Amino acid sequence: MLLVAVLLVGLAGAAVVLRPGPVAGWLGADPTPSAAAPPPEPDPSPVLAGPDAAAPEPTPAGVRAAVEPLTGAAALGSRVNVSVADVVSGESLYAKGGDDGTVPASVTKLATGVTVLKARGPGYRIATRALAGANPGEVVLVGGGDPTLAVDKSGFYPGAARLDTLATQVKQALGGTAPTRVVVDSSLFPGPVHEPGWDADIPTGGFGASITALMTDGARRDPVRARKTFADSHGAAERYAEPDLAAGRSFARLLGLPEGGVVRGTAPAAAGATASGAPTPGTELGKVESLPMIRLVDIMITDSDNVIAEALARQVALARNQQASFTGGAAAMDEVIGELGLPADEISLADGSGLSRSNRISPSLLTDLIAVAGNGTHPELTAIFGGLPVAAWSGTLGTRYESTDTAAGAGVVRAKTGTLTGVHAIAGLVTTRDGRLLTFAVLTDRAPAGDPEVTRAALDQIAGALASCGCR
């Protein structure tokens, strides 16, 4: 709750980004320096200005005049659906096909992030456990759905839980009993591991993976190389076809066992204590926990991490007593959106990442989600903004909004992007010239073939127009 409070201070108005600075005082350290203490660091400087509470709200006519001429750009194709709304008042300022379900691509991750923060809370951590198996020395590695779990300190995700830590716990818990075999229990996610609506190249193209309850490094085969090549490859990396078995083999190696003996199975039910004191079947031998949910959402949004997105959709399912599968996650997300008082009939999902072309979300639902997260009525949802890329500065917007036609949005647009062949989308926040905070969503799912950068630039011109006008 303290972390959430800090976010509320830092994200007041949902549009402030701070460069790294001192955090000790934020976390409750003694603010009184000792005689030998170094001078305090200066406060971090804002990258984006906070919204002006007295800023005039744009008018629908003003927004229409700024936006509508740009929606007809040939680069956007034959179907362009748009929604613009005021964050504070929630008033719709412009809509073109605003309530029409549109293929959202990775903008789907905004819905995944909001619903998992509502269902699990920003501080929730996903556990990976090791239990005593049915036979002496047998260890069952139980996946809880943490996609960021690492093998060791060379993992892909900084600060992730690690199997080498868990192996040390297991050895201590076993005492004099030597490990004999590793059984992998990934039954929490019942499958299928690939969504039927995914394009044929997604499971092997480096951006998707088999979704299992146990994996390491988002199923990446070589996390060290994946980190080094992340920028050049746009995050693509070779993935394991069977991530759960790969994780089990790494765990067996850490326990000093042959990797070839790893099998799938299920953990036994806990039994009573034995006279010898040896761990009985089902006894917990160790546990490691993921980064808190707020960080997992940050990574998912900033890096557009599809594997994390699918894992988080399943966390929504588990929190709402649904099956932790593609269909269960979609049903649970729909349920949570209804709990937030939003029109659940304007979203129809097949996955949590946006890789599926079967997904449909209306632009107005996206702006509603962002407004609900930013208007203060649900403080736990403000965490969605921390990972949003900033125009011309970070993430998927780091190299956008640099042309004359879009530069007005640099530094004042924060948004999630989405791209599939023929599909381009962007949704997020923009601060107007007068300091008013707006939420916007622009989705096109019939974009022409050709250079996708041209289509992206046409999308960016719309947000840039909102940034440059008072729209009154």
Tab-separated table of C-alpha atoms in Angstrom:
chain	number	residue	atom	x	y	z
A	1	MET	CA	0.000	0.000	0.000
A	2	LEU	CA	2.948	2.323	0.658
A	3	LEU	CA	4.214	1.669	-2.852
A	4	VAL	CA	0.779	2.470	-4.243
A	5	ALA	CA	0.746	5.691	-2.239
A	6	VAL	CA	4.118	6.649	-3.681
A	7	LEU	CA	2.782	6.024	-7.177
A	8	LEU	CA	-0.203	8.220	-6.497
A	9	VAL	CA	2.106	11.062	-5.484
A	10	GLY	CA	4.363	10.529	-8.486
A	11	LEU	CA	1.544	9.979	-10.960
A	12	ALA	CA	-0.836	12.657	-9.773
A	13	GLY	CA	-2.892	13.300	-12.824
A	14	ALA	CA	-1.412	10.164	-14.407
A	15	ALA	CA	1.015	12.047	-16.654
A	16	VAL	CA	4.195	12.651	-14.653
A	17	VAL	CA	7.378	10.700	-15.330
A	18	LEU	CA	10.343	11.130	-13.023
A	19	ARG	CA	13.929	10.409	-13.862
A	20	PRO	CA	15.659	8.098	-11.330
A	21	GLY	CA	16.366	9.790	-8.035
A	22	PRO	CA	16.572	9.131	-4.292
A	23	VAL	CA	14.077	6.607	-2.925
A	24	ALA	CA	15.137	6.158	0.693
A	25	GLY	CA	12.766	8.800	2.002
A	26	TRP	CA	9.911	7.366	-0.047
A	27	LEU	CA	10.352	3.990	1.596
A	28	GLY	CA	10.226	5.325	5.132
A	29	ALA	CA	13.929	5.767	5.992
A	30	ASP	CA	14.902	8.268	8.692
A	31	PRO	CA	14.871	11.616	6.925
A	32	THR	CA	17.350	13.130	9.436
A	33	PRO	CA	20.912	12.667	8.110
A	34	SER	CA	23.707	11.800	10.503
A	35	ALA	CA	26.775	14.008	10.824
A	36	ALA	CA	28.728	11.697	8.532
A	37	ALA	CA	25.980	11.311	5.953
A	38	PRO	CA	26.581	12.693	2.464
A	39	PRO	CA	24.452	15.617	1.326
A	40	PRO	CA	21.043	14.536	0.024
A	41	GLU	CA	20.571	14.029	-3.679
A	42	PRO	CA	18.410	16.598	-5.442
A	43	ASP	CA	14.813	15.743	-6.155
A	44	PRO	CA	14.257	14.108	-9.544
A	45	SER	CA	13.227	16.514	-12.268
A	46	PRO	CA	9.961	15.959	-14.133
A	47	VAL	CA	10.187	14.710	-17.684
A	48	LEU	CA	6.498	15.345	-18.309
A	49	ALA	CA	4.730	18.233	-16.651
A	50	GLY	CA	1.770	17.408	-14.451
A	51	PRO	CA	-1.645	18.498	-15.680
A	52	ASP	CA	-2.973	21.908	-14.758
A	53	ALA	CA	-6.039	21.446	-12.576
A	54	ALA	CA	-7.392	24.743	-13.874
A	55	ALA	CA	-6.715	23.987	-17.536
A	56	PRO	CA	-9.762	24.518	-19.731
A	57	GLU	CA	-11.391	21.388	-21.092
A	58	PRO	CA	-11.426	21.072	-24.886
A	59	THR	CA	-14.778	21.171	-26.618
A	60	PRO	CA	-16.124	18.348	-28.776
A	61	ALA	CA	-16.186	20.729	-31.741
A	62	GLY	CA	-12.572	21.731	-31.167
A	63	VAL	CA	-11.386	18.136	-30.917
A	64	ARG	CA	-13.335	17.177	-34.023
A	65	ALA	CA	-11.750	20.015	-36.009
A	66	ALA	CA	-8.266	18.908	-34.953
A	67	VAL	CA	-8.680	15.160	-35.374
A	68	GLU	CA	-11.254	14.301	-38.013
A	69	PRO	CA	-9.332	15.519	-41.088
A	70	LEU	CA	-6.413	13.283	-40.089
A	71	THR	CA	-8.509	10.115	-39.802
A	72	GLY	CA	-8.983	10.040	-43.556
A	73	ALA	CA	-5.286	9.540	-44.315
A	74	ALA	CA	-4.819	6.867	-46.968
A	75	ALA	CA	-2.086	5.234	-44.866
A	76	LEU	CA	-4.675	4.361	-42.200
A	77	GLY	CA	-6.813	2.289	-44.544
A	78	SER	CA	-10.543	1.955	-44.941
A	79	ARG	CA	-11.549	1.513	-41.274
A	80	VAL	CA	-10.246	3.914	-38.655
A	81	ASN	CA	-11.994	3.910	-35.276
A	82	VAL	CA	-11.215	6.650	-32.769
A	83	SER	CA	-12.142	7.759	-29.252
A	84	VAL	CA	-10.980	10.847	-27.350
A	85	ALA	CA	-12.128	11.639	-23.806
A	86	ASP	CA	-11.251	13.875	-20.884
A	87	VAL	CA	-9.600	11.939	-18.045
A	88	VAL	CA	-10.953	14.016	-15.160
A	89	SER	CA	-14.553	14.460	-16.298
A	90	GLY	CA	-14.788	11.261	-18.313
A	91	GLU	CA	-16.641	13.186	-21.029
A	92	SER	CA	-16.354	11.858	-24.568
A	93	LEU	CA	-14.917	14.575	-26.788
A	94	TYR	CA	-14.777	12.751	-30.097
A	95	ALA	CA	-15.737	9.349	-31.454
A	96	LYS	CA	-15.594	7.796	-34.879
A	97	GLY	CA	-16.638	4.163	-34.687
A	98	GLY	CA	-15.966	4.608	-30.990
A	99	ASP	CA	-18.096	1.669	-29.871
A	100	ASP	CA	-17.100	-0.647	-32.722
A	101	GLY	CA	-15.053	-3.714	-31.884
A	102	THR	CA	-11.700	-3.498	-33.672
A	103	VAL	CA	-8.659	-5.762	-33.767
A	104	PRO	CA	-6.453	-4.136	-31.096
A	105	ALA	CA	-3.123	-6.030	-31.469
A	106	SER	CA	-0.851	-5.311	-28.492
A	107	VAL	CA	-3.069	-2.507	-27.190
A	108	THR	CA	-4.896	-5.481	-25.640
A	109	LYS	CA	-2.208	-5.382	-22.951
A	110	LEU	CA	-3.835	-2.282	-21.457
A	111	ALA	CA	-6.918	-4.366	-20.670
A	112	THR	CA	-4.723	-7.170	-19.327
A	113	GLY	CA	-2.791	-4.766	-17.115
A	114	VAL	CA	-5.843	-3.014	-15.693
A	115	THR	CA	-7.711	-6.243	-14.974
A	116	VAL	CA	-4.796	-8.026	-13.306
A	117	LEU	CA	-4.083	-4.996	-11.110
A	118	LYS	CA	-7.736	-4.991	-10.084
A	119	ALA	CA	-7.912	-8.763	-9.564
A	120	ARG	CA	-4.541	-9.347	-7.883
A	121	GLY	CA	-3.401	-5.938	-6.621
A	122	PRO	CA	-0.069	-4.172	-7.285
A	123	GLY	CA	1.827	-6.017	-4.542
A	124	TYR	CA	0.897	-9.597	-5.462
A	125	ARG	CA	3.779	-12.007	-6.160
A	126	ILE	CA	3.614	-15.316	-8.030
A	127	ALA	CA	5.176	-18.264	-6.186
A	128	THR	CA	7.201	-21.143	-7.618
A	129	ARG	CA	7.420	-24.034	-5.135
A	130	ALA	CA	9.325	-27.244	-4.652
A	131	LEU	CA	7.551	-30.088	-2.842
A	132	ALA	CA	8.648	-33.512	-1.652
A	133	GLY	CA	7.583	-36.170	-4.141
A	134	ALA	CA	6.027	-39.570	-3.560
A	135	ASN	CA	9.415	-41.305	-3.276
A	136	PRO	CA	12.438	-40.476	-1.071
A	137	GLY	CA	14.575	-37.781	-2.670
A	138	GLU	CA	12.022	-36.992	-5.359
A	139	VAL	CA	11.413	-33.261	-5.819
A	140	VAL	CA	8.338	-31.821	-7.545
A	141	LEU	CA	8.860	-28.404	-9.128
A	142	VAL	CA	5.460	-26.688	-9.143
A	143	GLY	CA	4.903	-23.811	-11.522
A	144	GLY	CA	2.724	-20.971	-10.293
A	145	GLY	CA	2.745	-19.058	-13.569
A	146	ASP	CA	5.778	-16.786	-13.100
A	147	PRO	CA	7.115	-16.183	-16.639
A	148	THR	CA	10.096	-14.171	-15.374
A	149	LEU	CA	11.597	-16.964	-13.241
A	150	ALA	CA	15.354	-17.224	-13.895
A	151	VAL	CA	17.753	-20.131	-13.646
A	152	ASP	CA	20.485	-18.059	-12.010
A	153	LYS	CA	21.915	-14.528	-11.884
A	154	SER	CA	22.181	-14.452	-15.679
A	155	GLY	CA	18.406	-14.316	-16.138
A	156	PHE	CA	16.652	-12.083	-18.653
A	157	TYR	CA	14.488	-10.108	-16.202
A	158	PRO	CA	16.365	-8.081	-13.539
A	159	GLY	CA	15.380	-8.975	-9.989
A	160	ALA	CA	13.474	-12.121	-10.953
A	161	ALA	CA	13.066	-15.127	-8.670
A	162	ARG	CA	15.728	-17.796	-9.316
A	163	LEU	CA	15.877	-21.569	-9.485
A	164	ASP	CA	19.366	-21.669	-7.973
A	165	THR	CA	17.929	-20.014	-4.835
A	166	LEU	CA	15.159	-22.606	-4.768
A	167	ALA	CA	17.650	-25.448	-5.238
A	168	THR	CA	19.615	-24.266	-2.215
A	169	GLN	CA	16.432	-24.270	-0.127
A	170	VAL	CA	15.594	-27.792	-1.298
A	171	LYS	CA	18.993	-29.201	-0.394
A	172	GLN	CA	18.723	-27.723	3.083
A	173	ALA	CA	15.187	-29.043	3.575
A	174	LEU	CA	16.139	-32.554	2.462
A	175	GLY	CA	18.939	-32.706	5.001
A	176	GLY	CA	20.690	-36.027	4.649
A	177	THR	CA	18.389	-37.276	1.903
A	178	ALA	CA	19.978	-36.914	-1.523
A	179	PRO	CA	17.792	-35.678	-4.420
A	180	THR	CA	16.978	-38.512	-6.787
A	181	ARG	CA	14.611	-37.128	-9.428
A	182	VAL	CA	12.806	-33.959	-10.532
A	183	VAL	CA	9.119	-34.048	-11.469
A	184	VAL	CA	7.659	-31.019	-13.223
A	185	ASP	CA	4.114	-29.963	-12.291
A	186	SER	CA	2.834	-27.348	-14.737
A	187	SER	CA	-0.786	-28.409	-14.417
A	188	LEU	CA	-1.947	-24.984	-13.207
A	189	PHE	CA	-2.250	-23.931	-16.873
A	190	PRO	CA	-4.201	-26.744	-18.549
A	191	GLY	CA	-3.622	-25.639	-22.151
A	192	PRO	CA	-3.685	-25.310	-25.058
A	193	VAL	CA	-0.234	-23.743	-25.090
A	194	HIS	CA	-0.921	-21.762	-28.312
A	195	GLU	CA	-4.070	-19.741	-29.028
A	196	PRO	CA	-5.828	-21.039	-32.161
A	197	GLY	CA	-6.207	-17.501	-33.547
A	198	TRP	CA	-2.468	-16.823	-33.625
A	199	ASP	CA	-0.758	-16.468	-36.987
A	200	ALA	CA	1.121	-19.647	-37.914
A	201	ASP	CA	4.550	-18.090	-37.379
A	202	ILE	CA	3.919	-16.736	-33.872
A	203	PRO	CA	4.910	-19.856	-31.860
A	204	THR	CA	8.284	-19.984	-33.621
A	205	GLY	CA	8.812	-16.358	-34.657
A	206	GLY	CA	10.443	-15.206	-31.439
A	207	PHE	CA	7.690	-12.992	-30.049
A	208	GLY	CA	5.365	-15.704	-28.719
A	209	ALA	CA	5.933	-18.991	-26.911
A	210	SER	CA	4.213	-22.065	-25.540
A	211	ILE	CA	2.343	-20.765	-22.496
A	212	THR	CA	3.003	-23.077	-19.554
A	213	ALA	CA	2.755	-22.527	-15.796
A	214	LEU	CA	6.462	-23.223	-15.406
A	215	MET	CA	9.138	-21.566	-17.531
A	216	THR	CA	12.334	-19.596	-17.180
A	217	ASP	CA	13.174	-16.255	-18.800
A	218	GLY	CA	9.925	-16.094	-20.759
A	219	ALA	CA	10.875	-19.424	-22.404
A	220	ARG	CA	14.035	-17.898	-23.953
A	221	ARG	CA	16.771	-20.392	-24.762
A	222	ASP	CA	19.627	-17.925	-24.311
A	223	PRO	CA	18.616	-15.079	-21.985
A	224	VAL	CA	22.065	-13.476	-22.000
A	225	ARG	CA	22.107	-13.180	-25.777
A	226	ALA	CA	18.450	-12.075	-25.781
A	227	ARG	CA	19.333	-9.135	-23.518
A	228	LYS	CA	22.243	-8.086	-25.724
A	229	THR	CA	20.228	-8.224	-28.940
A	230	PHE	CA	16.930	-6.914	-27.559
A	231	ALA	CA	17.035	-3.508	-29.266
A	232	ASP	CA	18.176	-4.783	-32.647
A	233	SER	CA	15.745	-7.729	-32.656
A	234	HIS	CA	12.837	-5.708	-31.209
A	235	GLY	CA	12.609	-8.354	-28.480
A	236	ALA	CA	12.513	-11.447	-30.683
A	237	ALA	CA	14.372	-14.468	-29.293
A	238	GLU	CA	14.476	-18.216	-29.813
A	239	ARG	CA	12.120	-19.936	-27.347
A	240	TYR	CA	11.814	-23.456	-25.927
A	241	ALA	CA	9.023	-25.556	-27.441
A	242	GLU	CA	8.435	-27.148	-24.006
A	243	PRO	CA	9.342	-24.450	-21.461
A	244	ASP	CA	8.244	-26.450	-18.415
A	245	LEU	CA	10.518	-29.395	-19.151
A	246	ALA	CA	13.376	-27.030	-19.972
A	247	ALA	CA	12.961	-25.368	-16.564
A	248	GLY	CA	12.845	-28.791	-14.880
A	249	ARG	CA	16.089	-29.828	-16.568
A	250	SER	CA	17.824	-26.675	-15.374
A	251	PHE	CA	16.552	-27.354	-11.858
A	252	ALA	CA	17.796	-30.940	-11.987
A	253	ARG	CA	21.242	-29.709	-12.975
A	254	LEU	CA	21.259	-27.330	-10.023
A	255	LEU	CA	20.425	-30.278	-7.738
A	256	GLY	CA	23.256	-32.330	-9.223
A	257	LEU	CA	20.951	-34.679	-11.135
A	258	PRO	CA	21.015	-35.737	-14.795
A	259	GLU	CA	18.808	-33.473	-16.903
A	260	GLY	CA	17.471	-36.355	-18.960
A	261	GLY	CA	15.508	-37.861	-16.079
A	262	VAL	CA	12.999	-35.014	-15.723
A	263	VAL	CA	9.345	-36.001	-16.212
A	264	ARG	CA	5.977	-34.300	-15.983
A	265	GLY	CA	3.663	-35.172	-13.118
A	266	THR	CA	1.587	-33.654	-10.329
A	267	ALA	CA	2.487	-32.851	-6.765
A	268	PRO	CA	1.235	-35.314	-4.126
A	269	ALA	CA	-1.137	-34.181	-1.426
A	270	ALA	CA	0.553	-33.285	1.832
A	271	ALA	CA	0.872	-36.215	4.244
A	272	GLY	CA	1.436	-36.344	7.977
A	273	ALA	CA	4.852	-36.232	9.630
A	274	THR	CA	7.012	-39.339	9.856
A	275	ALA	CA	8.843	-40.638	12.876
A	276	SER	CA	12.195	-40.185	11.118
A	277	GLY	CA	11.579	-36.499	10.515
A	278	ALA	CA	12.251	-36.839	6.786
A	279	PRO	CA	10.047	-34.682	4.530
A	280	THR	CA	6.828	-36.500	3.717
A	281	PRO	CA	5.191	-36.399	0.282
A	282	GLY	CA	3.695	-32.990	-0.411
A	283	THR	CA	5.893	-31.172	2.121
A	284	GLU	CA	7.064	-27.794	0.872
A	285	LEU	CA	10.842	-27.842	0.476
A	286	GLY	CA	11.244	-24.305	-0.757
A	287	LYS	CA	9.557	-21.331	-2.413
A	288	VAL	CA	10.622	-18.305	-4.426
A	289	GLU	CA	8.407	-15.411	-5.459
A	290	SER	CA	8.243	-13.191	-8.513
A	291	LEU	CA	8.631	-9.463	-8.710
A	292	PRO	CA	5.478	-7.696	-7.462
A	293	MET	CA	2.623	-7.397	-9.920
A	294	ILE	CA	3.262	-3.698	-10.427
A	295	ARG	CA	6.685	-4.524	-11.922
A	296	LEU	CA	5.372	-7.358	-14.060
A	297	VAL	CA	2.780	-4.990	-15.526
A	298	ASP	CA	5.476	-2.361	-16.125
A	299	ILE	CA	7.631	-4.828	-18.061
A	300	MET	CA	4.675	-6.149	-20.041
A	301	ILE	CA	3.640	-2.643	-21.121
A	302	THR	CA	7.098	-1.140	-21.739
A	303	ASP	CA	8.519	-4.094	-23.666
A	304	SER	CA	5.174	-5.316	-25.070
A	305	ASP	CA	6.088	-8.710	-23.642
A	306	ASN	CA	3.580	-11.207	-25.028
A	307	VAL	CA	4.549	-14.092	-22.755
A	308	ILE	CA	4.147	-12.025	-19.592
A	309	ALA	CA	0.793	-10.806	-20.903
A	310	GLU	CA	-0.507	-14.341	-21.321
A	311	ALA	CA	0.706	-15.290	-17.848
A	312	LEU	CA	-1.009	-12.246	-16.303
A	313	ALA	CA	-4.293	-12.987	-18.068
A	314	ARG	CA	-4.200	-16.374	-16.357
A	315	GLN	CA	-3.633	-14.660	-13.011
A	316	VAL	CA	-6.910	-12.798	-13.593
A	317	ALA	CA	-8.529	-16.164	-14.268
A	318	LEU	CA	-7.174	-17.691	-11.070
A	319	ALA	CA	-8.303	-14.693	-9.023
A	320	ARG	CA	-11.839	-15.094	-10.379
A	321	ASN	CA	-11.954	-18.903	-10.017
A	322	GLN	CA	-11.753	-19.500	-13.748
A	323	GLN	CA	-9.589	-22.072	-15.527
A	324	ALA	CA	-6.101	-20.642	-16.148
A	325	SER	CA	-6.297	-20.959	-19.924
A	326	PHE	CA	-6.825	-18.679	-22.903
A	327	THR	CA	-10.609	-18.953	-22.597
A	328	GLY	CA	-10.591	-18.717	-18.805
A	329	GLY	CA	-8.395	-15.626	-18.863
A	330	ALA	CA	-10.616	-13.929	-21.436
A	331	ALA	CA	-13.762	-14.703	-19.426
A	332	ALA	CA	-12.211	-13.431	-16.197
A	333	MET	CA	-10.978	-10.218	-17.804
A	334	ASP	CA	-14.480	-9.633	-19.133
A	335	GLU	CA	-15.821	-10.153	-15.608
A	336	VAL	CA	-13.418	-7.657	-14.048
A	337	ILE	CA	-14.194	-5.036	-16.687
A	338	GLY	CA	-17.853	-5.406	-15.715
A	339	GLU	CA	-16.899	-4.991	-12.038
A	340	LEU	CA	-15.311	-1.646	-12.943
A	341	GLY	CA	-18.647	-0.498	-14.314
A	342	LEU	CA	-17.487	-0.523	-17.930
A	343	PRO	CA	-19.325	-1.998	-20.946
A	344	ALA	CA	-18.016	-5.552	-21.124
A	345	ASP	CA	-19.986	-6.098	-24.324
A	346	GLU	CA	-17.437	-3.884	-26.109
A	347	ILE	CA	-14.588	-6.335	-25.583
A	348	SER	CA	-14.227	-9.888	-26.875
A	349	LEU	CA	-10.876	-11.528	-26.238
A	350	ALA	CA	-9.146	-14.721	-27.255
A	351	ASP	CA	-5.841	-13.964	-25.487
A	352	GLY	CA	-4.198	-11.445	-23.181
A	353	SER	CA	-1.321	-10.345	-25.423
A	354	GLY	CA	-3.092	-9.162	-28.560
A	355	LEU	CA	-1.406	-11.679	-30.841
A	356	SER	CA	-4.781	-13.159	-31.793
A	357	ARG	CA	-6.683	-11.626	-34.702
A	358	SER	CA	-9.870	-12.850	-33.014
A	359	ASN	CA	-9.634	-10.102	-30.373
A	360	ARG	CA	-12.005	-7.141	-30.568
A	361	ILE	CA	-11.980	-4.025	-28.381
A	362	SER	CA	-13.786	-0.749	-28.991
A	363	PRO	CA	-11.761	2.481	-28.852
A	364	SER	CA	-14.209	3.924	-26.315
A	365	LEU	CA	-13.659	1.007	-23.940
A	366	LEU	CA	-9.916	1.637	-24.116
A	367	THR	CA	-10.351	5.309	-23.245
A	368	ASP	CA	-12.791	4.317	-20.481
A	369	LEU	CA	-10.194	1.932	-19.024
A	370	ILE	CA	-7.519	4.614	-19.042
A	371	ALA	CA	-9.853	7.213	-17.536
A	372	VAL	CA	-10.921	4.859	-14.732
A	373	ALA	CA	-7.277	4.110	-13.967
A	374	GLY	CA	-6.364	7.791	-13.944
A	375	ASN	CA	-9.277	9.569	-12.308
A	376	GLY	CA	-8.502	8.462	-8.739
A	377	THR	CA	-11.511	6.218	-8.173
A	378	HIS	CA	-9.382	3.051	-8.247
A	379	PRO	CA	-5.937	3.877	-6.799
A	380	GLU	CA	-4.622	0.361	-7.399
A	381	LEU	CA	-4.977	0.895	-11.148
A	382	THR	CA	-2.638	3.902	-11.354
A	383	ALA	CA	0.210	1.401	-11.636
A	384	ILE	CA	-0.758	0.905	-15.295
A	385	PHE	CA	0.847	4.240	-16.181
A	386	GLY	CA	4.373	3.518	-14.957
A	387	GLY	CA	5.275	1.368	-17.942
A	388	LEU	CA	3.605	3.387	-20.692
A	389	PRO	CA	6.174	4.440	-23.308
A	390	VAL	CA	6.799	8.177	-23.638
A	391	ALA	CA	6.843	9.724	-27.104
A	392	ALA	CA	10.359	10.336	-28.447
A	393	TRP	CA	11.826	9.070	-25.179
A	394	SER	CA	11.170	5.447	-24.206
A	395	GLY	CA	9.897	1.998	-25.135
A	396	THR	CA	8.048	1.474	-28.401
A	397	LEU	CA	7.649	5.257	-28.779
A	398	GLY	CA	11.338	5.989	-28.295
A	399	THR	CA	11.972	6.751	-31.959
A	400	ARG	CA	8.554	8.157	-32.826
A	401	TYR	CA	7.183	11.727	-32.705
A	402	GLU	CA	10.413	13.138	-34.100
A	403	SER	CA	9.134	14.510	-37.424
A	404	THR	CA	7.751	17.989	-38.007
A	405	ASP	CA	4.218	16.597	-38.323
A	406	THR	CA	4.310	14.731	-35.005
A	407	ALA	CA	6.855	16.595	-32.827
A	408	ALA	CA	4.158	18.320	-30.767
A	409	GLY	CA	3.512	14.956	-29.116
A	410	ALA	CA	7.117	14.419	-28.026
A	411	GLY	CA	7.251	14.130	-24.245
A	412	VAL	CA	3.520	14.682	-23.748
A	413	VAL	CA	2.124	11.493	-25.285
A	414	ARG	CA	2.253	8.298	-23.216
A	415	ALA	CA	0.752	5.324	-24.992
A	416	LYS	CA	0.708	1.616	-25.770
A	417	THR	CA	1.107	0.648	-29.385
A	418	GLY	CA	-0.007	-2.424	-31.292
A	419	THR	CA	0.964	-3.902	-34.650
A	420	LEU	CA	0.016	-6.950	-36.685
A	421	THR	CA	0.105	-7.211	-40.444
A	422	GLY	CA	-2.642	-4.825	-41.586
A	423	VAL	CA	-3.404	-3.788	-37.991
A	424	HIS	CA	-2.074	-0.683	-36.238
A	425	ALA	CA	-3.243	0.803	-32.946
A	426	ILE	CA	-2.257	3.294	-30.275
A	427	ALA	CA	-3.997	4.202	-27.011
A	428	GLY	CA	-2.925	6.246	-24.038
A	429	LEU	CA	-2.686	9.774	-22.658
A	430	VAL	CA	-1.866	13.189	-24.107
A	431	THR	CA	-1.564	16.588	-22.488
A	432	THR	CA	-2.986	19.433	-24.573
A	433	ARG	CA	-1.270	22.756	-25.165
A	434	ASP	CA	-3.395	24.193	-22.341
A	435	GLY	CA	-2.371	21.443	-19.923
A	436	ARG	CA	-5.544	19.341	-20.035
A	437	LEU	CA	-5.075	15.579	-19.760
A	438	LEU	CA	-6.924	13.553	-22.406
A	439	THR	CA	-7.113	9.864	-23.169
A	440	PHE	CA	-7.244	8.679	-26.752
A	441	ALA	CA	-7.382	5.486	-28.782
A	442	VAL	CA	-6.937	5.097	-32.534
A	443	LEU	CA	-7.341	1.629	-34.090
A	444	THR	CA	-7.190	0.602	-37.723
A	445	ASP	CA	-7.460	-3.038	-38.753
A	446	ARG	CA	-7.649	-2.622	-42.535
A	447	ALA	CA	-4.422	-0.758	-43.115
A	448	PRO	CA	-2.892	-1.045	-46.584
A	449	ALA	CA	0.146	-3.179	-47.296
A	450	GLY	CA	3.378	-1.289	-47.583
A	451	ASP	CA	5.683	0.533	-45.203
A	452	PRO	CA	4.230	0.238	-41.666
A	453	GLU	CA	6.196	3.311	-40.614
A	454	VAL	CA	3.955	5.424	-42.835
A	455	THR	CA	0.865	4.116	-41.046
A	456	ARG	CA	2.436	4.681	-37.644
A	457	ALA	CA	3.279	8.255	-38.590
A	458	ALA	CA	-0.352	8.835	-39.585
A	459	LEU	CA	-1.475	7.550	-36.179
A	460	ASP	CA	1.053	9.770	-34.438
A	461	GLN	CA	-0.194	12.836	-36.261
A	462	ILE	CA	-3.564	12.412	-34.551
A	463	ALA	CA	-2.082	12.380	-31.055
A	464	GLY	CA	0.284	15.186	-32.063
A	465	ALA	CA	-2.702	17.303	-33.134
A	466	LEU	CA	-4.288	16.821	-29.707
A	467	ALA	CA	-1.025	17.845	-28.037
A	468	SER	CA	-0.643	21.001	-30.100
A	469	CYS	CA	-4.139	22.413	-29.730
A	470	GLY	CA	-6.314	23.784	-26.988
A	471	CYS	CA	-9.129	22.264	-29.026
A	472	ARG	CA	-11.657	24.844	-27.912
